[in-house]
mmCIF file of N, CA and C in Angstrom:
data_model
loop_
_atom_site.group_PDB
_atom_site.id
_atom_site.type_symbol
_atom_site.label_atom_id
_atom_site.label_comp_id
_atom_site.label_asym_id
_atom_site.label_seq_id
_atom_site.Cartn_x
_atom_site.Cartn_y
_atom_site.Cartn_z
ATOM 1 N N MET A 1 -7.683 -9.187 37.609
ATOM 2 C CA MET A 1 -7.335 -8.299 36.513
ATOM 3 C C MET A 1 -6.853 -9.153 35.340
ATOM 4 N N THR A 2 -7.309 -8.780 34.147
ATOM 5 C CA THR A 2 -6.927 -9.557 32.974
ATOM 6 C C THR A 2 -5.576 -9.093 32.458
ATOM 7 N N GLY A 3 -4.913 -9.974 31.723
ATOM 8 C CA GLY A 3 -3.612 -9.640 31.141
ATOM 9 C C GLY A 3 -3.766 -8.774 29.907
ATOM 10 N N ALA A 4 -2.651 -8.329 29.401
ATOM 11 C CA ALA A 4 -2.644 -7.460 28.224
ATOM 12 C C ALA A 4 -3.113 -8.227 26.995
ATOM 13 N N ARG A 5 -3.902 -7.557 26.143
ATOM 14 C CA ARG A 5 -4.314 -8.128 24.872
ATOM 15 C C ARG A 5 -3.259 -7.796 23.837
ATOM 16 N N LEU A 6 -2.889 -8.756 23.013
ATOM 17 C CA LEU A 6 -1.935 -8.486 21.943
ATOM 18 C C LEU A 6 -2.694 -8.102 20.686
ATOM 19 N N PRO A 7 -2.175 -7.171 19.902
ATOM 20 C CA PRO A 7 -2.868 -6.783 18.668
ATOM 21 C C PRO A 7 -2.984 -7.963 17.721
ATOM 22 N N LEU A 8 -4.064 -7.979 16.941
ATOM 23 C CA LEU A 8 -4.262 -9.046 15.971
ATOM 24 C C LEU A 8 -3.364 -8.864 14.756
ATOM 25 N N ALA A 9 -3.036 -7.642 14.423
ATOM 26 C CA ALA A 9 -2.163 -7.337 13.285
ATOM 27 C C ALA A 9 -1.156 -6.295 13.742
ATOM 28 N N PRO A 10 -0.019 -6.197 13.059
ATOM 29 C CA PRO A 10 0.962 -5.178 13.451
ATOM 30 C C PRO A 10 0.341 -3.778 13.417
ATOM 31 N N VAL A 11 0.753 -2.950 14.334
ATOM 32 C CA VAL A 11 0.286 -1.565 14.404
ATOM 33 C C VAL A 11 1.355 -0.685 13.768
ATOM 34 N N MET A 12 0.948 0.123 12.793
ATOM 35 C CA MET A 12 1.864 1.015 12.087
ATOM 36 C C MET A 12 1.501 2.452 12.440
ATOM 37 N N ILE A 13 2.510 3.273 12.700
ATOM 38 C CA ILE A 13 2.303 4.675 13.030
ATOM 39 C C ILE A 13 3.044 5.513 11.999
ATOM 40 N N ASP A 14 2.322 6.434 11.367
ATOM 41 C CA ASP A 14 2.906 7.337 10.369
ATOM 42 C C ASP A 14 2.457 8.761 10.655
ATOM 43 N N GLN A 15 3.171 9.716 10.070
ATOM 44 C CA GLN A 15 2.699 11.095 10.122
ATOM 45 C C GLN A 15 1.460 11.169 9.251
ATOM 46 N N ASP A 16 0.416 11.829 9.724
ATOM 47 C CA ASP A 16 -0.828 11.968 8.977
ATOM 48 C C ASP A 16 -0.626 12.998 7.875
ATOM 49 N N PRO A 17 -0.837 12.627 6.606
ATOM 50 C CA PRO A 17 -0.589 13.565 5.513
ATOM 51 C C PRO A 17 -1.581 14.727 5.464
ATOM 52 N N GLU A 18 -2.782 14.561 6.034
ATOM 53 C CA GLU A 18 -3.791 15.613 5.967
ATOM 54 C C GLU A 18 -3.790 16.519 7.193
ATOM 55 N N PHE A 19 -3.042 16.165 8.217
ATOM 56 C CA PHE A 19 -3.085 16.911 9.475
ATOM 57 C C PHE A 19 -1.708 16.810 10.104
ATOM 58 N N SER A 20 -1.312 17.829 10.800
ATOM 59 C CA SER A 20 0.016 17.769 11.424
ATOM 60 C C SER A 20 -0.071 16.924 12.693
ATOM 61 N N GLY A 21 -0.198 15.621 12.508
ATOM 62 C CA GLY A 21 -0.322 14.693 13.618
ATOM 63 C C GLY A 21 0.077 13.301 13.167
ATOM 64 N N PHE A 22 -0.595 12.294 13.719
ATOM 65 C CA PHE A 22 -0.242 10.913 13.440
ATOM 66 C C PHE A 22 -1.421 10.134 12.891
ATOM 67 N N GLU A 23 -1.102 9.118 12.088
ATOM 68 C CA GLU A 23 -2.085 8.154 11.604
ATOM 69 C C GLU A 23 -1.653 6.793 12.140
ATOM 70 N N VAL A 24 -2.602 6.053 12.704
ATOM 71 C CA VAL A 24 -2.335 4.714 13.228
ATOM 72 C C VAL A 24 -3.103 3.732 12.353
ATOM 73 N N ARG A 25 -2.389 2.698 11.864
ATOM 74 C CA ARG A 25 -3.001 1.666 11.034
ATOM 75 C C ARG A 25 -2.777 0.311 11.686
ATOM 76 N N GLN A 26 -3.814 -0.511 11.601
ATOM 77 C CA GLN A 26 -3.725 -1.902 12.048
ATOM 78 C C GLN A 26 -4.529 -2.723 11.056
ATOM 79 N N GLY A 27 -3.847 -3.529 10.259
ATOM 80 C CA GLY A 27 -4.528 -4.259 9.187
ATOM 81 C C GLY A 27 -5.085 -3.266 8.185
ATOM 82 N N ASP A 28 -6.383 -3.410 7.837
ATOM 83 C CA ASP A 28 -6.993 -2.478 6.881
ATOM 84 C C ASP A 28 -7.738 -1.345 7.574
ATOM 85 N N ARG A 29 -7.580 -1.217 8.887
ATOM 86 C CA ARG A 29 -8.244 -0.152 9.645
ATOM 87 C C ARG A 29 -7.235 0.927 10.013
ATOM 88 N N SER A 30 -7.732 2.164 10.063
ATOM 89 C CA SER A 30 -6.831 3.263 10.411
ATOM 90 C C SER A 30 -7.611 4.398 11.037
ATOM 91 N N THR A 31 -6.884 5.291 11.669
ATOM 92 C CA THR A 31 -7.436 6.554 12.139
ATOM 93 C C THR A 31 -6.331 7.587 12.042
ATOM 94 N N GLY A 32 -6.705 8.823 11.768
ATOM 95 C CA GLY A 32 -5.700 9.866 11.581
ATOM 96 C C GLY A 32 -6.041 11.124 12.356
ATOM 97 N N GLY A 33 -5.191 12.121 12.210
ATOM 98 C CA GLY A 33 -5.423 13.397 12.880
ATOM 99 C C GLY A 33 -5.202 13.358 14.370
ATOM 100 N N LEU A 34 -4.414 12.402 14.836
ATOM 101 C CA LEU A 34 -4.175 12.267 16.270
ATOM 102 C C LEU A 34 -2.930 13.040 16.676
ATOM 103 N N ASP A 35 -2.998 13.699 17.831
ATOM 104 C CA ASP A 35 -1.773 14.301 18.346
ATOM 105 C C ASP A 35 -1.040 13.233 19.161
ATOM 106 N N TRP A 36 0.090 13.611 19.729
ATOM 107 C CA TRP A 36 0.959 12.649 20.416
ATOM 108 C C TRP A 36 0.211 11.878 21.511
ATOM 109 N N GLY A 37 -0.467 12.582 22.390
ATOM 110 C CA GLY A 37 -1.158 11.931 23.511
ATOM 111 C C GLY A 37 -2.259 10.999 23.054
ATOM 112 N N GLU A 38 -3.024 11.417 22.034
ATOM 113 C CA GLU A 38 -4.095 10.575 21.525
ATOM 114 C C GLU A 38 -3.529 9.329 20.852
ATOM 115 N N MET A 39 -2.426 9.497 20.135
ATOM 116 C CA MET A 39 -1.797 8.350 19.475
ATOM 117 C C MET A 39 -1.338 7.330 20.525
ATOM 118 N N ILE A 40 -0.708 7.812 21.594
ATOM 119 C CA ILE A 40 -0.262 6.908 22.662
ATOM 120 C C ILE A 40 -1.469 6.231 23.327
ATOM 121 N N ALA A 41 -2.549 6.991 23.572
ATOM 122 C CA ALA A 41 -3.753 6.411 24.179
ATOM 123 C C ALA A 41 -4.346 5.332 23.282
ATOM 124 N N LEU A 42 -4.353 5.562 21.962
ATOM 125 C CA LEU A 42 -4.887 4.572 21.039
ATOM 126 C C LEU A 42 -4.040 3.309 21.045
ATOM 127 N N ILE A 43 -2.714 3.460 20.983
ATOM 128 C CA ILE A 43 -1.826 2.299 21.002
ATOM 129 C C ILE A 43 -2.044 1.515 22.296
ATOM 130 N N THR A 44 -2.184 2.231 23.401
ATOM 131 C CA THR A 44 -2.438 1.569 24.687
ATOM 132 C C THR A 44 -3.751 0.811 24.647
ATOM 133 N N SER A 45 -4.804 1.436 24.099
ATOM 134 C CA SER A 45 -6.105 0.775 24.072
ATOM 135 C C SER A 45 -6.119 -0.419 23.117
ATOM 136 N N LEU A 46 -5.291 -0.385 22.076
ATOM 137 C CA LEU A 46 -5.231 -1.529 21.165
ATOM 138 C C LEU A 46 -4.544 -2.723 21.816
ATOM 139 N N THR A 47 -3.664 -2.472 22.763
ATOM 140 C CA THR A 47 -2.945 -3.567 23.410
ATOM 141 C C THR A 47 -3.520 -3.915 24.780
ATOM 142 N N ARG A 48 -4.129 -2.951 25.447
ATOM 143 C CA ARG A 48 -4.755 -3.210 26.749
ATOM 144 C C ARG A 48 -5.769 -2.122 27.010
ATOM 145 N N SER A 49 -7.049 -2.435 26.899
ATOM 146 C CA SER A 49 -8.084 -1.430 27.079
ATOM 147 C C SER A 49 -9.074 -1.866 28.156
ATOM 148 N N PRO A 50 -9.194 -1.099 29.243
ATOM 149 C CA PRO A 50 -10.170 -1.446 30.274
ATOM 150 C C PRO A 50 -11.599 -1.451 29.727
ATOM 151 N N GLU A 51 -11.898 -0.600 28.753
ATOM 152 C CA GLU A 51 -13.251 -0.514 28.212
ATOM 153 C C GLU A 51 -13.539 -1.609 27.206
ATOM 154 N N GLY A 52 -12.521 -2.333 26.759
ATOM 155 C CA GLY A 52 -12.728 -3.426 25.827
ATOM 156 C C GLY A 52 -12.600 -3.042 24.361
ATOM 157 N N GLY A 53 -12.256 -1.811 24.051
ATOM 158 C CA GLY A 53 -12.107 -1.411 22.655
ATOM 159 C C GLY A 53 -11.313 -0.126 22.547
ATOM 160 N N PRO A 54 -10.852 0.194 21.345
ATOM 161 C CA PRO A 54 -10.066 1.414 21.174
ATOM 162 C C PRO A 54 -10.891 2.677 21.430
ATOM 163 N N ARG A 55 -10.238 3.705 21.985
ATOM 164 C CA ARG A 55 -10.909 4.979 22.243
ATOM 165 C C ARG A 55 -11.158 5.757 20.968
ATOM 166 N N TYR A 56 -10.322 5.579 19.970
ATOM 167 C CA TYR A 56 -10.435 6.302 18.710
ATOM 168 C C TYR A 56 -10.818 5.309 17.637
ATOM 169 N N PRO A 57 -11.677 5.712 16.703
ATOM 170 C CA PRO A 57 -12.172 4.738 15.723
ATOM 171 C C PRO A 57 -11.084 4.212 14.807
ATOM 172 N N MET A 58 -11.068 2.913 14.638
ATOM 173 C CA MET A 58 -10.197 2.251 13.681
ATOM 174 C C MET A 58 -11.132 1.701 12.605
ATOM 175 N N LEU A 59 -11.147 2.337 11.429
ATOM 176 C CA LEU A 59 -12.100 2.004 10.390
ATOM 177 C C LEU A 59 -11.398 1.643 9.092
ATOM 178 N N THR A 60 -12.095 0.877 8.261
ATOM 179 C CA THR A 60 -11.571 0.574 6.930
ATOM 180 C C THR A 60 -11.735 1.813 6.049
ATOM 181 N N ALA A 61 -11.105 1.801 4.890
ATOM 182 C CA ALA A 61 -11.216 2.937 3.962
ATOM 183 C C ALA A 61 -12.677 3.188 3.587
ATOM 184 N N GLU A 62 -13.456 2.125 3.383
ATOM 185 C CA GLU A 62 -14.867 2.277 3.033
ATOM 186 C C GLU A 62 -15.649 2.904 4.189
ATOM 187 N N GLU A 63 -15.364 2.466 5.412
ATOM 188 C CA GLU A 63 -16.047 3.041 6.577
ATOM 189 C C GLU A 63 -15.687 4.516 6.765
ATOM 190 N N TRP A 64 -14.397 4.874 6.512
ATOM 191 C CA TRP A 64 -14.001 6.284 6.597
ATOM 192 C C TRP A 64 -14.727 7.092 5.532
ATOM 193 N N GLU A 65 -14.857 6.559 4.310
ATOM 194 C CA GLU A 65 -15.547 7.274 3.241
ATOM 195 C C GLU A 65 -17.011 7.506 3.603
ATOM 196 N N GLU A 66 -17.656 6.511 4.159
ATOM 197 C CA GLU A 66 -19.050 6.651 4.596
ATOM 198 C C GLU A 66 -19.158 7.714 5.687
ATOM 199 N N ARG A 67 -18.205 7.721 6.611
ATOM 200 C CA ARG A 67 -18.194 8.717 7.685
ATOM 201 C C ARG A 67 -17.993 10.120 7.105
ATOM 202 N N ARG A 68 -17.082 10.245 6.121
ATOM 203 C CA ARG A 68 -16.853 11.547 5.478
ATOM 204 C C ARG A 68 -18.117 12.024 4.759
ATOM 205 N N ARG A 69 -18.799 11.081 4.071
ATOM 206 C CA ARG A 69 -20.024 11.442 3.357
ATOM 207 C C ARG A 69 -21.073 11.950 4.342
ATOM 208 N N LYS A 70 -21.239 11.222 5.442
ATOM 209 C CA LYS A 70 -22.185 11.665 6.471
ATOM 210 C C LYS A 70 -21.750 12.997 7.061
ATOM 211 N N GLY A 71 -20.425 13.164 7.223
ATOM 212 C CA GLY A 71 -19.899 14.423 7.750
ATOM 213 C C GLY A 71 -20.185 15.580 6.805
ATOM 214 N N ASP A 72 -20.077 15.335 5.483
ATOM 215 C CA ASP A 72 -20.405 16.376 4.506
ATOM 216 C C ASP A 72 -21.871 16.756 4.610
ATOM 217 N N ASP A 73 -22.742 15.742 4.783
ATOM 218 C CA ASP A 73 -24.166 16.020 4.951
ATOM 219 C C ASP A 73 -24.405 16.847 6.213
ATOM 220 N N LEU A 74 -23.717 16.480 7.295
ATOM 221 C CA LEU A 74 -23.859 17.239 8.548
ATOM 222 C C LEU A 74 -23.324 18.655 8.401
ATOM 223 N N ALA A 75 -22.232 18.823 7.645
ATOM 224 C CA ALA A 75 -21.667 20.156 7.437
ATOM 225 C C ALA A 75 -22.664 21.046 6.700
ATOM 226 N N ARG A 76 -23.337 20.493 5.700
ATOM 227 C CA ARG A 76 -24.346 21.272 4.983
ATOM 228 C C ARG A 76 -25.496 21.642 5.919
ATOM 229 N N GLN A 77 -25.882 20.707 6.756
ATOM 230 C CA GLN A 77 -26.957 20.971 7.716
ATOM 231 C C GLN A 77 -26.525 22.052 8.710
ATOM 232 N N ARG A 78 -25.266 21.983 9.170
ATOM 233 C CA ARG A 78 -24.765 22.989 10.113
ATOM 234 C C ARG A 78 -24.734 24.373 9.480
ATOM 235 N N GLN A 79 -24.338 24.435 8.219
ATOM 236 C CA GLN A 79 -24.311 25.729 7.536
ATOM 237 C C GLN A 79 -25.703 26.334 7.485
ATOM 238 N N ALA A 80 -26.718 25.496 7.303
ATOM 239 C CA ALA A 80 -28.090 25.990 7.278
ATOM 240 C C ALA A 80 -28.529 26.497 8.651
ATOM 241 N N GLU A 81 -27.951 25.941 9.704
ATOM 242 C CA GLU A 81 -28.314 26.322 11.074
ATOM 243 C C GLU A 81 -27.328 27.320 11.675
ATOM 244 N N GLU A 82 -26.474 27.904 10.859
ATOM 245 C CA GLU A 82 -25.387 28.761 11.344
ATOM 246 C C GLU A 82 -25.852 29.854 12.298
ATOM 247 N N ALA A 83 -27.044 30.382 12.091
ATOM 248 C CA ALA A 83 -27.536 31.472 12.930
ATOM 249 C C ALA A 83 -27.684 31.051 14.393
ATOM 250 N N ALA A 84 -27.803 29.762 14.646
ATOM 251 C CA ALA A 84 -27.992 29.282 16.017
ATOM 252 C C ALA A 84 -26.672 29.153 16.778
ATOM 253 N N PHE A 85 -25.528 29.388 16.099
ATOM 254 C CA PHE A 85 -24.228 29.210 16.736
ATOM 255 C C PHE A 85 -23.665 30.532 17.227
ATOM 256 N N THR A 86 -22.799 30.448 18.209
ATOM 257 C CA THR A 86 -22.067 31.603 18.711
ATOM 258 C C THR A 86 -20.628 31.474 18.253
ATOM 259 N N THR A 87 -20.078 32.553 17.740
ATOM 260 C CA THR A 87 -18.689 32.549 17.278
ATOM 261 C C THR A 87 -17.803 33.100 18.379
ATOM 262 N N LEU A 88 -16.740 32.403 18.656
ATOM 263 C CA LEU A 88 -15.758 32.822 19.641
ATOM 264 C C LEU A 88 -14.438 32.988 18.908
ATOM 265 N N ARG A 89 -13.916 34.196 18.865
ATOM 266 C CA ARG A 89 -12.670 34.469 18.137
ATOM 267 C C ARG A 89 -11.506 34.393 19.114
ATOM 268 N N LEU A 90 -10.578 33.482 18.822
ATOM 269 C CA LEU A 90 -9.406 33.278 19.667
ATOM 270 C C LEU A 90 -8.162 33.205 18.796
ATOM 271 N N PRO A 91 -7.028 33.635 19.324
ATOM 272 C CA PRO A 91 -5.778 33.528 18.550
ATOM 273 C C PRO A 91 -5.448 32.061 18.241
ATOM 274 N N THR A 92 -5.006 31.822 17.022
ATOM 275 C CA THR A 92 -4.687 30.457 16.578
ATOM 276 C C THR A 92 -3.643 29.800 17.475
ATOM 277 N N ASN A 93 -2.620 30.546 17.873
ATOM 278 C CA ASN A 93 -1.576 29.963 18.732
ATOM 279 C C ASN A 93 -2.146 29.522 20.075
ATOM 280 N N ASP A 94 -3.084 30.302 20.627
ATOM 281 C CA ASP A 94 -3.719 29.904 21.889
ATOM 282 C C ASP A 94 -4.505 28.608 21.705
ATOM 283 N N LEU A 95 -5.247 28.502 20.591
ATOM 284 C CA LEU A 95 -6.015 27.285 20.332
ATOM 285 C C LEU A 95 -5.105 26.073 20.217
ATOM 286 N N ARG A 96 -3.986 26.249 19.524
ATOM 287 C CA ARG A 96 -3.039 25.141 19.370
ATOM 288 C C ARG A 96 -2.512 24.710 20.744
ATOM 289 N N ASP A 97 -2.134 25.684 21.583
ATOM 290 C CA ASP A 97 -1.636 25.377 22.929
ATOM 291 C C ASP A 97 -2.712 24.681 23.761
ATOM 292 N N TRP A 98 -3.952 25.159 23.655
ATOM 293 C CA TRP A 98 -5.044 24.546 24.417
ATOM 294 C C TRP A 98 -5.305 23.116 23.943
ATOM 295 N N SER A 99 -5.204 22.885 22.642
ATOM 296 C CA SER A 99 -5.403 21.543 22.121
ATOM 297 C C SER A 99 -4.358 20.592 22.685
ATOM 298 N N TYR A 100 -3.094 21.036 22.724
ATOM 299 C CA TYR A 100 -2.035 20.199 23.302
ATOM 300 C C TYR A 100 -2.301 19.942 24.791
ATOM 301 N N ALA A 101 -2.729 20.978 25.502
ATOM 302 C CA ALA A 101 -3.007 20.828 26.942
ATOM 303 C C ALA A 101 -4.177 19.869 27.164
ATOM 304 N N LEU A 102 -5.217 19.983 26.356
ATOM 305 C CA LEU A 102 -6.357 19.073 26.494
ATOM 306 C C LEU A 102 -5.951 17.636 26.178
ATOM 307 N N ALA A 103 -5.078 17.462 25.181
ATOM 308 C CA ALA A 103 -4.586 16.117 24.853
ATOM 309 C C ALA A 103 -3.812 15.534 26.034
ATOM 310 N N ASP A 104 -3.030 16.363 26.733
ATOM 311 C CA ASP A 104 -2.307 15.890 27.920
ATOM 312 C C ASP A 104 -3.277 15.451 29.013
ATOM 313 N N VAL A 105 -4.344 16.233 29.207
ATOM 314 C CA VAL A 105 -5.354 15.869 30.211
ATOM 315 C C VAL A 105 -6.015 14.549 29.837
ATOM 316 N N LEU A 106 -6.338 14.378 28.547
ATOM 317 C CA LEU A 106 -6.962 13.133 28.097
ATOM 318 C C LEU A 106 -6.017 11.942 28.257
ATOM 319 N N CYS A 107 -4.748 12.164 27.998
ATOM 320 C CA CYS A 107 -3.759 11.108 28.174
ATOM 321 C C CYS A 107 -3.663 10.719 29.643
ATOM 322 N N TRP A 108 -3.641 11.731 30.524
ATOM 323 C CA TRP A 108 -3.609 11.454 31.961
ATOM 324 C C TRP A 108 -4.854 10.681 32.372
ATOM 325 N N ALA A 109 -6.027 11.090 31.862
ATOM 326 C CA ALA A 109 -7.283 10.418 32.221
ATOM 327 C C ALA A 109 -7.262 8.954 31.776
ATOM 328 N N SER A 110 -6.688 8.684 30.590
ATOM 329 C CA SER A 110 -6.583 7.289 30.122
ATOM 330 C C SER A 110 -5.680 6.482 31.040
ATOM 331 N N GLY A 111 -4.566 7.074 31.444
ATOM 332 C CA GLY A 111 -3.666 6.393 32.376
ATOM 333 C C GLY A 111 -4.318 6.159 33.722
ATOM 334 N N PHE A 112 -5.049 7.156 34.203
ATOM 335 C CA PHE A 112 -5.764 7.022 35.474
ATOM 336 C C PHE A 112 -6.756 5.862 35.406
ATOM 337 N N ALA A 113 -7.541 5.828 34.299
ATOM 338 C CA ALA A 113 -8.537 4.761 34.144
ATOM 339 C C ALA A 113 -7.863 3.395 34.078
ATOM 340 N N ALA A 114 -6.757 3.297 33.329
ATOM 341 C CA ALA A 114 -6.055 2.012 33.208
ATOM 342 C C ALA A 114 -5.479 1.574 34.551
ATOM 343 N N ALA A 115 -4.914 2.520 35.301
ATOM 344 C CA ALA A 115 -4.289 2.181 36.575
ATOM 345 C C ALA A 115 -5.305 1.807 37.635
ATOM 346 N N ASN A 116 -6.537 2.306 37.521
ATOM 347 C CA ASN A 116 -7.550 2.065 38.547
ATOM 348 C C ASN A 116 -8.657 1.126 38.099
ATOM 349 N N TYR A 117 -8.464 0.479 36.961
ATOM 350 C CA TYR A 117 -9.492 -0.407 36.418
ATOM 351 C C TYR A 117 -9.862 -1.523 37.396
ATOM 352 N N ASP A 118 -8.870 -2.134 38.012
ATOM 353 C CA ASP A 118 -9.131 -3.249 38.919
ATOM 354 C C ASP A 118 -9.822 -2.798 40.203
ATOM 355 N N ARG A 119 -9.871 -1.493 40.469
ATOM 356 C CA ARG A 119 -10.589 -0.961 41.640
ATOM 357 C C ARG A 119 -11.991 -0.482 41.277
ATOM 358 N N GLY A 120 -12.381 -0.671 40.021
ATOM 359 C CA GLY A 120 -13.730 -0.287 39.600
ATOM 360 C C GLY A 120 -13.874 1.183 39.252
ATOM 361 N N LEU A 121 -12.757 1.908 39.112
ATOM 362 C CA LEU A 121 -12.831 3.321 38.744
ATOM 363 C C LEU A 121 -12.611 3.447 37.238
ATOM 364 N N SER A 122 -13.518 4.127 36.563
ATOM 365 C CA SER A 122 -13.391 4.235 35.110
ATOM 366 C C SER A 122 -12.688 5.509 34.684
ATOM 367 N N GLY A 123 -12.460 6.429 35.580
ATOM 368 C CA GLY A 123 -11.772 7.666 35.227
ATOM 369 C C GLY A 123 -12.550 8.886 35.657
ATOM 370 N N PRO A 124 -11.960 10.052 35.497
ATOM 371 C CA PRO A 124 -12.626 11.278 35.915
ATOM 372 C C PRO A 124 -13.810 11.627 35.020
ATOM 373 N N MET A 125 -14.745 12.382 35.572
ATOM 374 C CA MET A 125 -15.901 12.827 34.796
ATOM 375 C C MET A 125 -15.469 13.929 33.830
ATOM 376 N N GLY A 126 -16.225 14.086 32.762
ATOM 377 C CA GLY A 126 -15.973 15.164 31.816
ATOM 378 C C GLY A 126 -15.008 14.825 30.697
ATOM 379 N N VAL A 127 -14.514 13.593 30.661
ATOM 380 C CA VAL A 127 -13.525 13.211 29.647
ATOM 381 C C VAL A 127 -14.110 13.337 28.247
ATOM 382 N N GLU A 128 -15.343 12.893 28.041
ATOM 383 C CA GLU A 128 -15.949 12.976 26.709
ATOM 384 C C GLU A 128 -16.149 14.426 26.286
ATOM 385 N N ALA A 129 -16.509 15.304 27.232
ATOM 386 C CA ALA A 129 -16.667 16.730 26.908
ATOM 387 C C ALA A 129 -15.327 17.336 26.509
ATOM 388 N N ILE A 130 -14.263 16.966 27.211
ATOM 389 C CA ILE A 130 -12.921 17.464 26.879
ATOM 390 C C ILE A 130 -12.508 16.944 25.509
ATOM 391 N N ARG A 131 -12.781 15.661 25.240
ATOM 392 C CA ARG A 131 -12.428 15.074 23.945
ATOM 393 C C ARG A 131 -13.185 15.777 22.818
ATOM 394 N N THR A 132 -14.480 16.037 23.009
ATOM 395 C CA THR A 132 -15.289 16.722 22.001
ATOM 396 C C THR A 132 -14.775 18.137 21.761
ATOM 397 N N LEU A 133 -14.451 18.860 22.833
ATOM 398 C CA LEU A 133 -13.905 20.205 22.695
ATOM 399 C C LEU A 133 -12.587 20.175 21.925
ATOM 400 N N ASN A 134 -11.725 19.236 22.250
ATOM 401 C CA ASN A 134 -10.432 19.143 21.568
ATOM 402 C C ASN A 134 -10.628 18.813 20.085
ATOM 403 N N GLN A 135 -11.586 17.951 19.763
ATOM 404 C CA GLN A 135 -11.856 17.626 18.365
ATOM 405 C C GLN A 135 -12.355 18.856 17.609
ATOM 406 N N LYS A 136 -13.185 19.675 18.265
ATOM 407 C CA LYS A 136 -13.684 20.891 17.619
ATOM 408 C C LYS A 136 -12.557 21.903 17.427
ATOM 409 N N ILE A 137 -11.672 22.003 18.393
ATOM 410 C CA ILE A 137 -10.516 22.901 18.253
ATOM 411 C C ILE A 137 -9.646 22.432 17.086
ATOM 412 N N LYS A 138 -9.387 21.117 17.011
ATOM 413 C CA LYS A 138 -8.567 20.584 15.918
ATOM 414 C C LYS A 138 -9.219 20.836 14.564
ATOM 415 N N ALA A 139 -10.530 20.670 14.491
ATOM 416 C CA ALA A 139 -11.232 20.918 13.232
ATOM 417 C C ALA A 139 -11.097 22.381 12.824
ATOM 418 N N ALA A 140 -11.213 23.289 13.787
ATOM 419 C CA ALA A 140 -11.073 24.717 13.497
ATOM 420 C C ALA A 140 -9.647 25.032 13.050
ATOM 421 N N LEU A 141 -8.664 24.422 13.709
ATOM 422 C CA LEU A 141 -7.261 24.647 13.316
ATOM 423 C C LEU A 141 -6.978 24.095 11.922
ATOM 424 N N ALA A 142 -7.536 22.919 11.616
ATOM 425 C CA ALA A 142 -7.338 22.320 10.292
ATOM 426 C C ALA A 142 -7.994 23.186 9.215
ATOM 427 N N ALA A 143 -9.182 23.713 9.496
ATOM 428 C CA ALA A 143 -9.859 24.592 8.543
ATOM 429 C C ALA A 143 -9.060 25.864 8.322
ATOM 430 N N LYS A 144 -8.507 26.412 9.392
ATOM 431 C CA LYS A 144 -7.686 27.618 9.290
ATOM 432 C C LYS A 144 -6.436 27.326 8.467
ATOM 433 N N GLN A 145 -5.811 26.162 8.702
ATOM 434 C CA GLN A 145 -4.602 25.778 7.961
ATOM 435 C C GLN A 145 -4.929 25.631 6.469
ATOM 436 N N GLN A 146 -6.071 25.020 6.161
ATOM 437 C CA GLN A 146 -6.494 24.871 4.755
ATOM 438 C C GLN A 146 -6.773 26.234 4.132
ATOM 439 N N GLU A 147 -7.425 27.095 4.893
ATOM 440 C CA GLU A 147 -7.742 28.456 4.420
ATOM 441 C C GLU A 147 -6.462 29.227 4.106
ATOM 442 N N ASN A 148 -5.468 29.104 4.971
ATOM 443 C CA ASN A 148 -4.199 29.803 4.767
ATOM 444 C C ASN A 148 -3.418 29.224 3.592
ATOM 445 N N ALA A 149 -3.595 27.913 3.336
ATOM 446 C CA ALA A 149 -2.873 27.264 2.234
ATOM 447 C C ALA A 149 -3.424 27.670 0.873
ATOM 448 N N SER A 150 -4.707 28.034 0.838
ATOM 449 C CA SER A 150 -5.295 28.386 -0.473
ATOM 450 C C SER A 150 -5.275 29.867 -0.749
#
């Protein structure tokens, strides 16, 4: 088993100004919109990651802008395909609770993978599906928060 990797630059954690969560910065790279469990998982992966890299993207401002631009293009494409989607109406408080619960499951899965890395176990199945679902819930909550603010 390999020893812990030390970060190349100091890791800074701040409240994310665009989302009620955390932003993690290391050098000129950052990621935001993380809840508590995701922030802890990212810090863990920056210092010791069985997979060899952070679970959440750490990008420069230019890389984030490019991602946002591509995301805007995808959003326009999704709006054009809206008829192919199914709408599920759920109470906002339930979604928030589910997002926190999913983050706890993801945090547990990261710990499980880290603890069992030397035994060749990478973690439980379905982690990426849970992460994708949680990201979609967060996006819906952020959109609702923006809608309520305007």
